[in-house]
mmCIF file of C-alpha atoms in Angstrom:
data_model
loop_
_atom_site.group_PDB
_atom_site.id
_atom_site.type_symbol
_atom_site.label_atom_id
_atom_site.label_comp_id
_atom_site.label_asym_id
_atom_site.label_seq_id
_atom_site.Cartn_x
_atom_site.Cartn_y
_atom_site.Cartn_z
ATOM 1 C CA UNK Y 1 146.780 -105.862 15.101
ATOM 2 C CA UNK Y 2 144.349 -108.759 15.255
ATOM 3 C CA UNK Y 3 144.212 -110.749 18.414
ATOM 4 C CA UNK Y 4 144.462 -114.514 18.010
ATOM 5 C CA UNK Y 5 143.147 -116.411 20.940
ATOM 6 C CA UNK Y 6 142.418 -119.718 22.351
ATOM 7 C CA UNK Y 7 138.802 -121.187 22.031
ATOM 8 C CA UNK Y 8 138.740 -123.243 25.148
ATOM 9 C CA UNK Y 9 136.554 -126.396 24.766
ATOM 10 C CA UNK Y 10 135.233 -126.961 28.347
ATOM 11 C CA UNK Y 11 132.998 -129.895 26.831
ATOM 12 C CA UNK Y 12 136.265 -131.538 25.760
ATOM 13 C CA UNK Y 13 138.969 -130.980 28.350
ATOM 14 C CA UNK Y 14 139.324 -131.113 32.167
ATOM 15 C CA UNK Y 15 139.071 -127.564 33.525
ATOM 16 C CA UNK Y 16 142.593 -127.879 35.182
ATOM 17 C CA UNK Y 17 144.043 -128.982 31.831
ATOM 18 C CA UNK Y 18 142.552 -126.051 30.111
ATOM 19 C CA UNK Y 19 144.023 -123.610 32.789
ATOM 20 C CA UNK Y 20 147.281 -125.097 31.791
ATOM 21 C CA UNK Y 21 146.654 -124.802 27.937
ATOM 22 C CA UNK Y 22 145.565 -121.228 28.419
ATOM 23 C CA UNK Y 23 148.673 -120.287 30.416
ATOM 24 C CA UNK Y 24 150.819 -122.123 27.837
ATOM 25 C CA UNK Y 25 149.078 -120.377 24.906
ATOM 26 C CA UNK Y 26 149.746 -116.949 26.503
ATOM 27 C CA UNK Y 27 153.446 -117.946 26.813
ATOM 28 C CA UNK Y 28 153.442 -118.616 23.057
ATOM 29 C CA UNK Y 29 151.599 -115.448 21.821
ATOM 30 C CA UNK Y 30 147.908 -116.289 22.053
ATOM 31 C CA UNK Y 31 146.010 -113.329 23.517
ATOM 32 C CA UNK Y 32 142.641 -113.907 24.887
ATOM 33 C CA UNK Y 33 140.403 -116.834 25.706
ATOM 34 C CA UNK Y 34 136.814 -117.808 24.445
ATOM 35 C CA UNK Y 35 135.319 -120.240 26.940
ATOM 36 C CA UNK Y 36 132.732 -122.769 25.863
ATOM 37 C CA UNK Y 37 129.554 -122.543 28.042
ATOM 38 C CA UNK Y 38 128.033 -126.085 27.855
ATOM 39 C CA UNK Y 39 126.087 -128.195 30.061
ATOM 40 C CA UNK Y 40 126.864 -131.290 28.004
ATOM 41 C CA UNK Y 41 129.396 -132.433 25.529
ATOM 42 C CA UNK Y 42 128.402 -132.704 21.945
ATOM 43 C CA UNK Y 43 129.291 -136.326 21.748
ATOM 44 C CA UNK Y 44 130.245 -138.662 24.676
ATOM 45 C CA UNK Y 45 133.792 -139.013 23.496
ATOM 46 C CA UNK Y 46 134.462 -135.274 24.338
ATOM 47 C CA UNK Y 47 133.617 -136.195 27.914
ATOM 48 C CA UNK Y 48 133.515 -132.943 30.035
ATOM 49 C CA UNK Y 49 131.068 -130.034 31.050
ATOM 50 C CA UNK Y 50 132.870 -127.849 33.544
ATOM 51 C CA UNK Y 51 130.972 -124.766 34.570
ATOM 52 C CA UNK Y 52 132.176 -121.909 32.561
ATOM 53 C CA UNK Y 53 131.804 -119.091 35.049
ATOM 54 C CA UNK Y 54 133.754 -120.774 37.745
ATOM 55 C CA UNK Y 55 136.514 -121.650 35.334
ATOM 56 C CA UNK Y 56 136.692 -118.013 33.901
ATOM 57 C CA UNK Y 57 137.187 -116.719 37.524
ATOM 58 C CA UNK Y 58 140.247 -119.056 37.775
ATOM 59 C CA UNK Y 59 141.428 -118.179 34.358
ATOM 60 C CA UNK Y 60 141.421 -114.383 35.253
ATOM 61 C CA UNK Y 61 143.354 -115.203 38.467
ATOM 62 C CA UNK Y 62 146.095 -117.307 36.704
ATOM 63 C CA UNK Y 63 146.589 -115.582 33.529
ATOM 64 C CA UNK Y 64 146.510 -112.009 31.745
ATOM 65 C CA UNK Y 65 144.134 -112.929 29.037
ATOM 66 C CA UNK Y 66 141.061 -111.196 28.186
ATOM 67 C CA UNK Y 67 138.194 -113.641 28.059
ATOM 68 C CA UNK Y 68 134.637 -114.362 27.985
ATOM 69 C CA UNK Y 69 131.949 -117.049 27.247
ATOM 70 C CA UNK Y 70 131.546 -118.256 23.601
ATOM 71 C CA UNK Y 71 128.490 -118.088 24.382
ATOM 72 C CA UNK Y 72 126.000 -118.097 27.167
ATOM 73 C CA UNK Y 73 122.347 -118.272 26.562
ATOM 74 C CA UNK Y 74 120.657 -115.943 29.140
ATOM 75 C CA UNK Y 75 117.115 -117.362 28.733
ATOM 76 C CA UNK Y 76 116.730 -121.014 30.029
ATOM 77 C CA UNK Y 77 119.282 -122.428 32.354
ATOM 78 C CA UNK Y 78 119.872 -118.887 33.690
ATOM 79 C CA UNK Y 79 117.514 -115.928 34.347
ATOM 80 C CA UNK Y 80 119.201 -112.861 32.719
ATOM 81 C CA UNK Y 81 119.729 -111.381 36.193
ATOM 82 C CA UNK Y 82 121.974 -114.237 37.269
ATOM 83 C CA UNK Y 83 124.223 -113.690 34.031
ATOM 84 C CA UNK Y 84 124.130 -109.801 34.885
ATOM 85 C CA UNK Y 85 125.396 -110.816 38.282
ATOM 86 C CA UNK Y 86 128.200 -113.109 37.207
ATOM 87 C CA UNK Y 87 129.311 -110.858 34.395
ATOM 88 C CA UNK Y 88 129.508 -107.821 36.669
ATOM 89 C CA UNK Y 89 131.526 -109.610 39.235
ATOM 90 C CA UNK Y 90 134.151 -110.846 36.711
ATOM 91 C CA UNK Y 91 134.205 -107.384 35.185
ATOM 92 C CA UNK Y 92 134.966 -105.955 38.589
ATOM 93 C CA UNK Y 93 137.514 -108.423 39.437
ATOM 94 C CA UNK Y 94 139.165 -108.350 36.167
ATOM 95 C CA UNK Y 95 138.843 -104.635 34.873
ATOM 96 C CA UNK Y 96 138.766 -104.185 30.911
ATOM 97 C CA UNK Y 97 139.601 -108.166 30.564
ATOM 98 C CA UNK Y 98 136.095 -109.772 30.635
ATOM 99 C CA UNK Y 99 133.446 -109.417 27.743
ATOM 100 C CA UNK Y 100 130.075 -110.990 27.837
ATOM 101 C CA UNK Y 101 129.132 -113.437 24.820
ATOM 102 C CA UNK Y 102 125.434 -114.182 24.517
ATOM 103 C CA UNK Y 103 123.384 -116.230 22.127
ATOM 104 C CA UNK Y 104 119.914 -117.669 21.730
ATOM 105 C CA UNK Y 105 120.850 -121.090 22.989
ATOM 106 C CA UNK Y 106 120.782 -124.707 22.056
ATOM 107 C CA UNK Y 107 118.672 -127.553 23.362
ATOM 108 C CA UNK Y 108 121.779 -129.752 24.077
ATOM 109 C CA UNK Y 109 122.602 -127.317 26.952
ATOM 110 C CA UNK Y 110 119.214 -125.628 27.853
ATOM 111 C CA UNK Y 111 116.773 -128.659 27.702
ATOM 112 C CA UNK Y 112 118.479 -129.527 31.046
ATOM 113 C CA UNK Y 113 115.713 -127.544 32.955
ATOM 114 C CA UNK Y 114 112.785 -129.182 30.870
ATOM 115 C CA UNK Y 115 109.731 -127.325 29.408
ATOM 116 C CA UNK Y 116 108.982 -126.275 25.865
ATOM 117 C CA UNK Y 117 111.923 -125.626 23.415
ATOM 118 C CA UNK Y 118 110.661 -122.645 21.545
ATOM 119 C CA UNK Y 119 110.961 -121.897 17.820
ATOM 120 C CA UNK Y 120 113.923 -119.805 16.642
ATOM 121 C CA UNK Y 121 111.893 -116.553 16.493
ATOM 122 C CA UNK Y 122 110.732 -116.806 20.184
ATOM 123 C CA UNK Y 123 114.288 -117.536 21.193
ATOM 124 C CA UNK Y 124 115.460 -114.401 19.386
ATOM 125 C CA UNK Y 125 112.737 -112.555 21.116
ATOM 126 C CA UNK Y 126 113.922 -114.011 24.689
ATOM 127 C CA UNK Y 127 117.445 -113.140 23.836
ATOM 128 C CA UNK Y 128 116.548 -109.388 23.003
ATOM 129 C CA UNK Y 129 114.685 -109.170 26.344
ATOM 130 C CA UNK Y 130 117.314 -110.767 28.217
ATOM 131 C CA UNK Y 131 120.061 -108.353 26.845
ATOM 132 C CA UNK Y 132 117.631 -105.334 27.829
ATOM 133 C CA UNK Y 133 117.530 -106.730 31.495
ATOM 134 C CA UNK Y 134 121.180 -107.022 31.605
ATOM 135 C CA UNK Y 135 121.921 -103.727 30.317
ATOM 136 C CA UNK Y 136 119.639 -102.206 32.813
ATOM 137 C CA UNK Y 137 121.317 -103.886 35.686
ATOM 138 C CA UNK Y 138 124.711 -102.869 34.351
ATOM 139 C CA UNK Y 139 123.444 -99.238 34.857
ATOM 140 C CA UNK Y 140 123.676 -99.642 38.717
ATOM 141 C CA UNK Y 141 120.286 -98.381 39.040
ATOM 142 C CA UNK Y 142 117.080 -99.811 40.697
ATOM 143 C CA UNK Y 143 115.525 -102.067 38.003
ATOM 144 C CA UNK Y 144 112.158 -103.782 37.808
ATOM 145 C CA UNK Y 145 110.982 -105.757 34.692
ATOM 146 C CA UNK Y 146 107.723 -107.117 33.555
ATOM 147 C CA UNK Y 147 108.054 -108.502 29.972
ATOM 148 C CA UNK Y 148 106.566 -111.039 27.745
ATOM 149 C CA UNK Y 149 109.244 -113.604 28.573
ATOM 150 C CA UNK Y 150 110.805 -112.598 31.874
ATOM 151 C CA UNK Y 151 109.940 -110.901 35.170
ATOM 152 C CA UNK Y 152 112.164 -109.522 37.843
ATOM 153 C CA UNK Y 153 111.292 -107.599 40.992
ATOM 154 C CA UNK Y 154 112.855 -104.305 41.920
ATOM 155 C CA UNK Y 155 116.749 -104.917 42.381
ATOM 156 C CA UNK Y 156 120.046 -103.346 41.750
ATOM 157 C CA UNK Y 157 123.427 -104.531 41.026
ATOM 158 C CA UNK Y 158 125.790 -103.469 43.677
ATOM 159 C CA UNK Y 159 129.212 -104.836 42.835
ATOM 160 C CA UNK Y 160 130.045 -103.349 39.256
ATOM 161 C CA UNK Y 161 133.001 -102.469 37.153
ATOM 162 C CA UNK Y 162 133.794 -98.957 36.489
ATOM 163 C CA UNK Y 163 132.624 -99.446 32.869
ATOM 164 C CA UNK Y 164 129.937 -101.870 31.941
ATOM 165 C CA UNK Y 165 130.902 -105.072 30.589
ATOM 166 C CA UNK Y 166 130.613 -105.185 26.765
ATOM 167 C CA UNK Y 167 128.073 -107.441 25.448
ATOM 168 C CA UNK Y 168 128.875 -109.380 22.246
ATOM 169 C CA UNK Y 169 126.058 -111.408 20.448
ATOM 170 C CA UNK Y 170 126.658 -114.544 18.428
ATOM 171 C CA UNK Y 171 124.769 -114.374 15.261
ATOM 172 C CA UNK Y 172 124.433 -115.690 11.607
ATOM 173 C CA UNK Y 173 121.239 -114.639 10.421
ATOM 174 C CA UNK Y 174 120.297 -111.168 9.041
ATOM 175 C CA UNK Y 175 117.727 -110.083 11.615
ATOM 176 C CA UNK Y 176 119.933 -111.056 14.577
ATOM 177 C CA UNK Y 177 123.026 -109.401 13.065
ATOM 178 C CA UNK Y 178 121.334 -106.153 12.450
ATOM 179 C CA UNK Y 179 119.935 -106.086 15.897
ATOM 180 C CA UNK Y 180 123.342 -107.034 17.422
ATOM 181 C CA UNK Y 181 124.974 -104.194 15.523
ATOM 182 C CA UNK Y 182 122.481 -101.743 16.831
ATOM 183 C CA UNK Y 183 121.834 -102.845 20.266
ATOM 184 C CA UNK Y 184 125.129 -104.538 21.548
ATOM 185 C CA UNK Y 185 128.854 -103.836 21.634
ATOM 186 C CA UNK Y 186 130.205 -106.494 19.216
ATOM 187 C CA UNK Y 187 129.666 -109.632 17.274
ATOM 188 C CA UNK Y 188 130.695 -113.487 17.627
ATOM 189 C CA UNK Y 189 130.392 -115.756 14.610
ATOM 190 C CA UNK Y 190 131.698 -119.066 13.536
ATOM 191 C CA UNK Y 191 133.915 -119.695 10.636
ATOM 192 C CA UNK Y 192 132.568 -120.089 7.156
ATOM 193 C CA UNK Y 193 133.225 -119.061 3.615
ATOM 194 C CA UNK Y 194 134.463 -115.724 2.854
ATOM 195 C CA UNK Y 195 131.351 -114.895 0.902
ATOM 196 C CA UNK Y 196 129.157 -115.814 3.723
ATOM 197 C CA UNK Y 197 131.211 -113.876 6.248
ATOM 198 C CA UNK Y 198 131.107 -110.682 4.153
ATOM 199 C CA UNK Y 199 127.350 -110.952 4.257
ATOM 200 C CA UNK Y 200 127.362 -111.260 8.119
ATOM 201 C CA UNK Y 201 129.754 -108.317 8.420
ATOM 202 C CA UNK Y 202 127.586 -106.141 6.390
ATOM 203 C CA UNK Y 203 124.487 -106.874 8.190
ATOM 204 C CA UNK Y 204 126.075 -106.275 11.414
ATOM 205 C CA UNK Y 205 127.530 -102.992 10.107
ATOM 206 C CA UNK Y 206 123.993 -101.888 8.776
ATOM 207 C CA UNK Y 207 122.695 -102.272 12.155
ATOM 208 C CA UNK Y 208 125.601 -100.443 13.847
ATOM 209 C CA UNK Y 209 125.528 -97.582 11.542
ATOM 210 C CA UNK Y 210 121.609 -97.342 12.081
ATOM 211 C CA UNK Y 211 122.567 -96.470 15.715
ATOM 212 C CA UNK Y 212 125.158 -93.983 14.977
ATOM 213 C CA UNK Y 213 127.941 -96.301 15.747
ATOM 214 C CA UNK Y 214 131.162 -97.118 13.662
ATOM 215 C CA UNK Y 215 131.243 -100.768 12.760
ATOM 216 C CA UNK Y 216 134.988 -100.631 12.025
ATOM 217 C CA UNK Y 217 135.735 -99.740 15.430
ATOM 218 C CA UNK Y 218 133.647 -102.590 17.092
ATOM 219 C CA UNK Y 219 134.941 -105.897 18.150
ATOM 220 C CA UNK Y 220 134.141 -108.656 15.595
ATOM 221 C CA UNK Y 221 134.966 -112.053 16.940
ATOM 222 C CA UNK Y 222 135.349 -115.276 14.876
ATOM 223 C CA UNK Y 223 135.611 -118.771 16.359
ATOM 224 C CA UNK Y 224 137.370 -121.250 14.211
ATOM 225 C CA UNK Y 225 137.741 -124.941 14.785
ATOM 226 C CA UNK Y 226 140.803 -126.842 13.040
ATOM 227 C CA UNK Y 227 142.480 -130.053 13.287
ATOM 228 C CA UNK Y 228 146.329 -129.895 13.138
ATOM 229 C CA UNK Y 229 148.758 -132.897 13.660
ATOM 230 C CA UNK Y 230 152.072 -134.263 12.638
ATOM 231 C CA UNK Y 231 150.339 -135.804 9.575
ATOM 232 C CA UNK Y 232 147.017 -135.207 7.540
ATOM 233 C CA UNK Y 233 145.838 -138.720 8.329
ATOM 234 C CA UNK Y 234 146.175 -138.070 12.042
ATOM 235 C CA UNK Y 235 144.612 -134.610 11.855
ATOM 236 C CA UNK Y 236 141.522 -136.324 10.072
ATOM 237 C CA UNK Y 237 141.360 -139.044 12.626
ATOM 238 C CA UNK Y 238 141.333 -136.597 15.413
ATOM 239 C CA UNK Y 239 138.511 -134.633 13.662
ATOM 240 C CA UNK Y 240 136.261 -137.749 13.122
ATOM 241 C CA UNK Y 241 136.916 -139.083 16.579
ATOM 242 C CA UNK Y 242 136.887 -135.819 18.683
ATOM 243 C CA UNK Y 243 134.808 -133.367 16.799
ATOM 244 C CA UNK Y 244 132.442 -135.138 14.479
ATOM 245 C CA UNK Y 245 129.891 -132.493 15.113
ATOM 246 C CA UNK Y 246 132.140 -130.028 13.108
ATOM 247 C CA UNK Y 247 131.229 -132.218 10.001
ATOM 248 C CA UNK Y 248 127.385 -131.762 10.444
ATOM 249 C CA UNK Y 249 126.293 -129.340 8.014
ATOM 250 C CA UNK Y 250 122.854 -128.636 9.512
ATOM 251 C CA UNK Y 251 121.275 -126.485 12.215
ATOM 252 C CA UNK Y 252 122.021 -128.373 15.589
ATOM 253 C CA UNK Y 253 119.869 -126.153 18.057
ATOM 254 C CA UNK Y 254 117.127 -128.638 18.405
ATOM 255 C CA UNK Y 255 119.241 -131.815 18.906
ATOM 256 C CA UNK Y 256 119.056 -132.535 22.888
ATOM 257 C CA UNK Y 257 121.388 -135.375 23.717
ATOM 258 C CA UNK Y 258 125.061 -136.268 23.145
ATOM 259 C CA UNK Y 259 123.896 -139.733 22.251
ATOM 260 C CA UNK Y 260 121.829 -138.323 19.517
ATOM 261 C CA UNK Y 261 124.781 -136.588 18.207
ATOM 262 C CA UNK Y 262 126.979 -139.647 18.440
ATOM 263 C CA UNK Y 263 124.343 -141.640 16.311
ATOM 264 C CA UNK Y 264 124.639 -139.022 13.655
ATOM 265 C CA UNK Y 265 128.518 -138.987 13.874
ATOM 266 C CA UNK Y 266 128.510 -142.438 12.379
ATOM 267 C CA UNK Y 267 127.546 -140.800 9.072
ATOM 268 C CA UNK Y 268 130.101 -138.207 9.122
ATOM 269 C CA UNK Y 269 133.063 -138.467 6.555
ATOM 270 C CA UNK Y 270 136.070 -136.585 5.556
ATOM 271 C CA UNK Y 271 134.448 -134.435 2.955
ATOM 272 C CA UNK Y 272 131.891 -133.341 5.348
ATOM 273 C CA UNK Y 273 134.414 -131.161 7.127
ATOM 274 C CA UNK Y 274 135.214 -129.192 4.090
ATOM 275 C CA UNK Y 275 134.677 -125.562 4.602
ATOM 276 C CA UNK Y 276 133.878 -126.086 8.334
ATOM 277 C CA UNK Y 277 137.080 -127.392 9.931
ATOM 278 C CA UNK Y 278 140.543 -126.939 8.370
ATOM 279 C CA UNK Y 279 142.135 -130.343 8.635
ATOM 280 C CA UNK Y 280 145.849 -130.234 7.801
ATOM 281 C CA UNK Y 281 149.334 -130.916 9.141
ATOM 282 C CA UNK Y 282 150.596 -127.915 6.862
ATOM 283 C CA UNK Y 283 150.972 -124.805 9.222
ATOM 284 C CA UNK Y 284 151.202 -122.625 6.192
ATOM 285 C CA UNK Y 285 147.631 -123.360 5.202
ATOM 286 C CA UNK Y 286 146.666 -122.392 8.879
ATOM 287 C CA UNK Y 287 148.417 -119.041 8.623
ATOM 288 C CA UNK Y 288 146.811 -118.308 5.169
ATOM 289 C CA UNK Y 289 143.437 -119.252 6.529
ATOM 290 C CA UNK Y 290 143.715 -116.925 9.621
ATOM 291 C CA UNK Y 291 145.263 -114.048 7.458
ATOM 292 C CA UNK Y 292 142.252 -114.510 5.076
ATOM 293 C CA UNK Y 293 139.824 -113.713 8.028
ATOM 294 C CA UNK Y 294 142.010 -110.985 9.271
ATOM 295 C CA UNK Y 295 141.891 -109.303 5.933
ATOM 296 C CA UNK Y 296 138.216 -109.565 6.018
ATOM 297 C CA UNK Y 297 137.844 -107.455 8.992
ATOM 298 C CA UNK Y 298 137.739 -109.657 11.952
ATOM 299 C CA UNK Y 299 139.862 -108.393 14.812
ATOM 300 C CA UNK Y 300 139.683 -111.259 17.170
ATOM 301 C CA UNK Y 301 139.978 -114.904 16.126
ATOM 302 C CA UNK Y 302 139.688 -117.706 18.728
ATOM 303 C CA UNK Y 303 141.142 -120.984 17.423
ATOM 304 C CA UNK Y 304 140.121 -124.481 18.797
ATOM 305 C CA UNK Y 305 142.418 -127.338 17.787
ATOM 306 C CA UNK Y 306 140.040 -130.347 18.084
ATOM 307 C CA UNK Y 307 142.681 -133.036 18.795
ATOM 308 C CA UNK Y 308 144.038 -134.018 22.190
ATOM 309 C CA UNK Y 309 147.665 -132.684 21.137
ATOM 310 C CA UNK Y 310 147.079 -129.193 22.632
ATOM 311 C CA UNK Y 311 150.501 -128.712 23.897
ATOM 312 C CA UNK Y 312 152.121 -129.455 20.451
ATOM 313 C CA UNK Y 313 149.597 -127.545 18.586
ATOM 314 C CA UNK Y 314 149.937 -124.414 20.868
ATOM 315 C CA UNK Y 315 153.766 -124.424 20.484
ATOM 316 C CA UNK Y 316 153.543 -125.042 16.720
ATOM 317 C CA UNK Y 317 151.339 -122.153 16.230
ATOM 318 C CA UNK Y 318 153.366 -119.947 18.467
ATOM 319 C CA UNK Y 319 156.450 -120.631 16.467
ATOM 320 C CA UNK Y 320 155.177 -121.039 12.858
ATOM 321 C CA UNK Y 321 151.846 -119.238 12.572
ATOM 322 C CA UNK Y 322 151.222 -116.144 14.947
ATOM 323 C CA UNK Y 323 154.579 -114.452 14.262
ATOM 324 C CA UNK Y 324 153.808 -114.416 10.465
ATOM 325 C CA UNK Y 325 150.422 -112.861 10.633
ATOM 326 C CA UNK Y 326 150.075 -109.261 9.417
#
């Protein structure tokens, strides 16, 4: 049975409100939370940037959800050892409930520390090296590292869970997908067309099989953005006002400022959300979309309703969508 969880937009809601949303979601059948790790919102309208790791500690204490960041870049704001430290602590506190989602980063969040923003291939190399460091630290052994991008003096992680925290990698490109399947424990990818997602799953599976792993047994997480409201018109207005970045069909990794995204948001129209954000008041459409992704092979789906009507949406999904999924 697939897990349907809550995608918690820490760039859009106050952290206390998101704890309340997560608890309500658990009461209505959602199982699991993916927490956005953002230093800035996409656009000023969203208005928040709570620290994901502090928030996840509170989430673990106040709910029974499994959870993890969707996703952390362990290469710029954070040295990989800092992420290993945070992940090991959460894993020790909440055994079997915390997973570590990693990605190559976006300038919107990572440029805060300044310096050169590398090209995609170099960011991928940095991610690979960072994962290597984190995995070594999860072993509990003394580790030192002298690599192309990172250095770390001899150190060990003292507080560890009984089993290493699983590492899931956010990926869409073939090279990253195959490496993720080979080197890591699971996949995170955003919603897209079935044709594109089939290719993503196959590339991930190729990497897993090359390492002697069974891709069918590995976690495959999908993040979805939807806009549900009592009417299609209200749902569309919420998408345009609250989540215009969902209608921007171009790579966003190099855009550095919420104000820059806001300027581009003036060009976003209803048709730009097609295939990217489901905008509909019809809960049967939402159920059918989720079922289609389950049938493709995703075993965990984390849903973010982009509007401010979180309580109504959670209750509507709990009553009319989640119980009907197979």
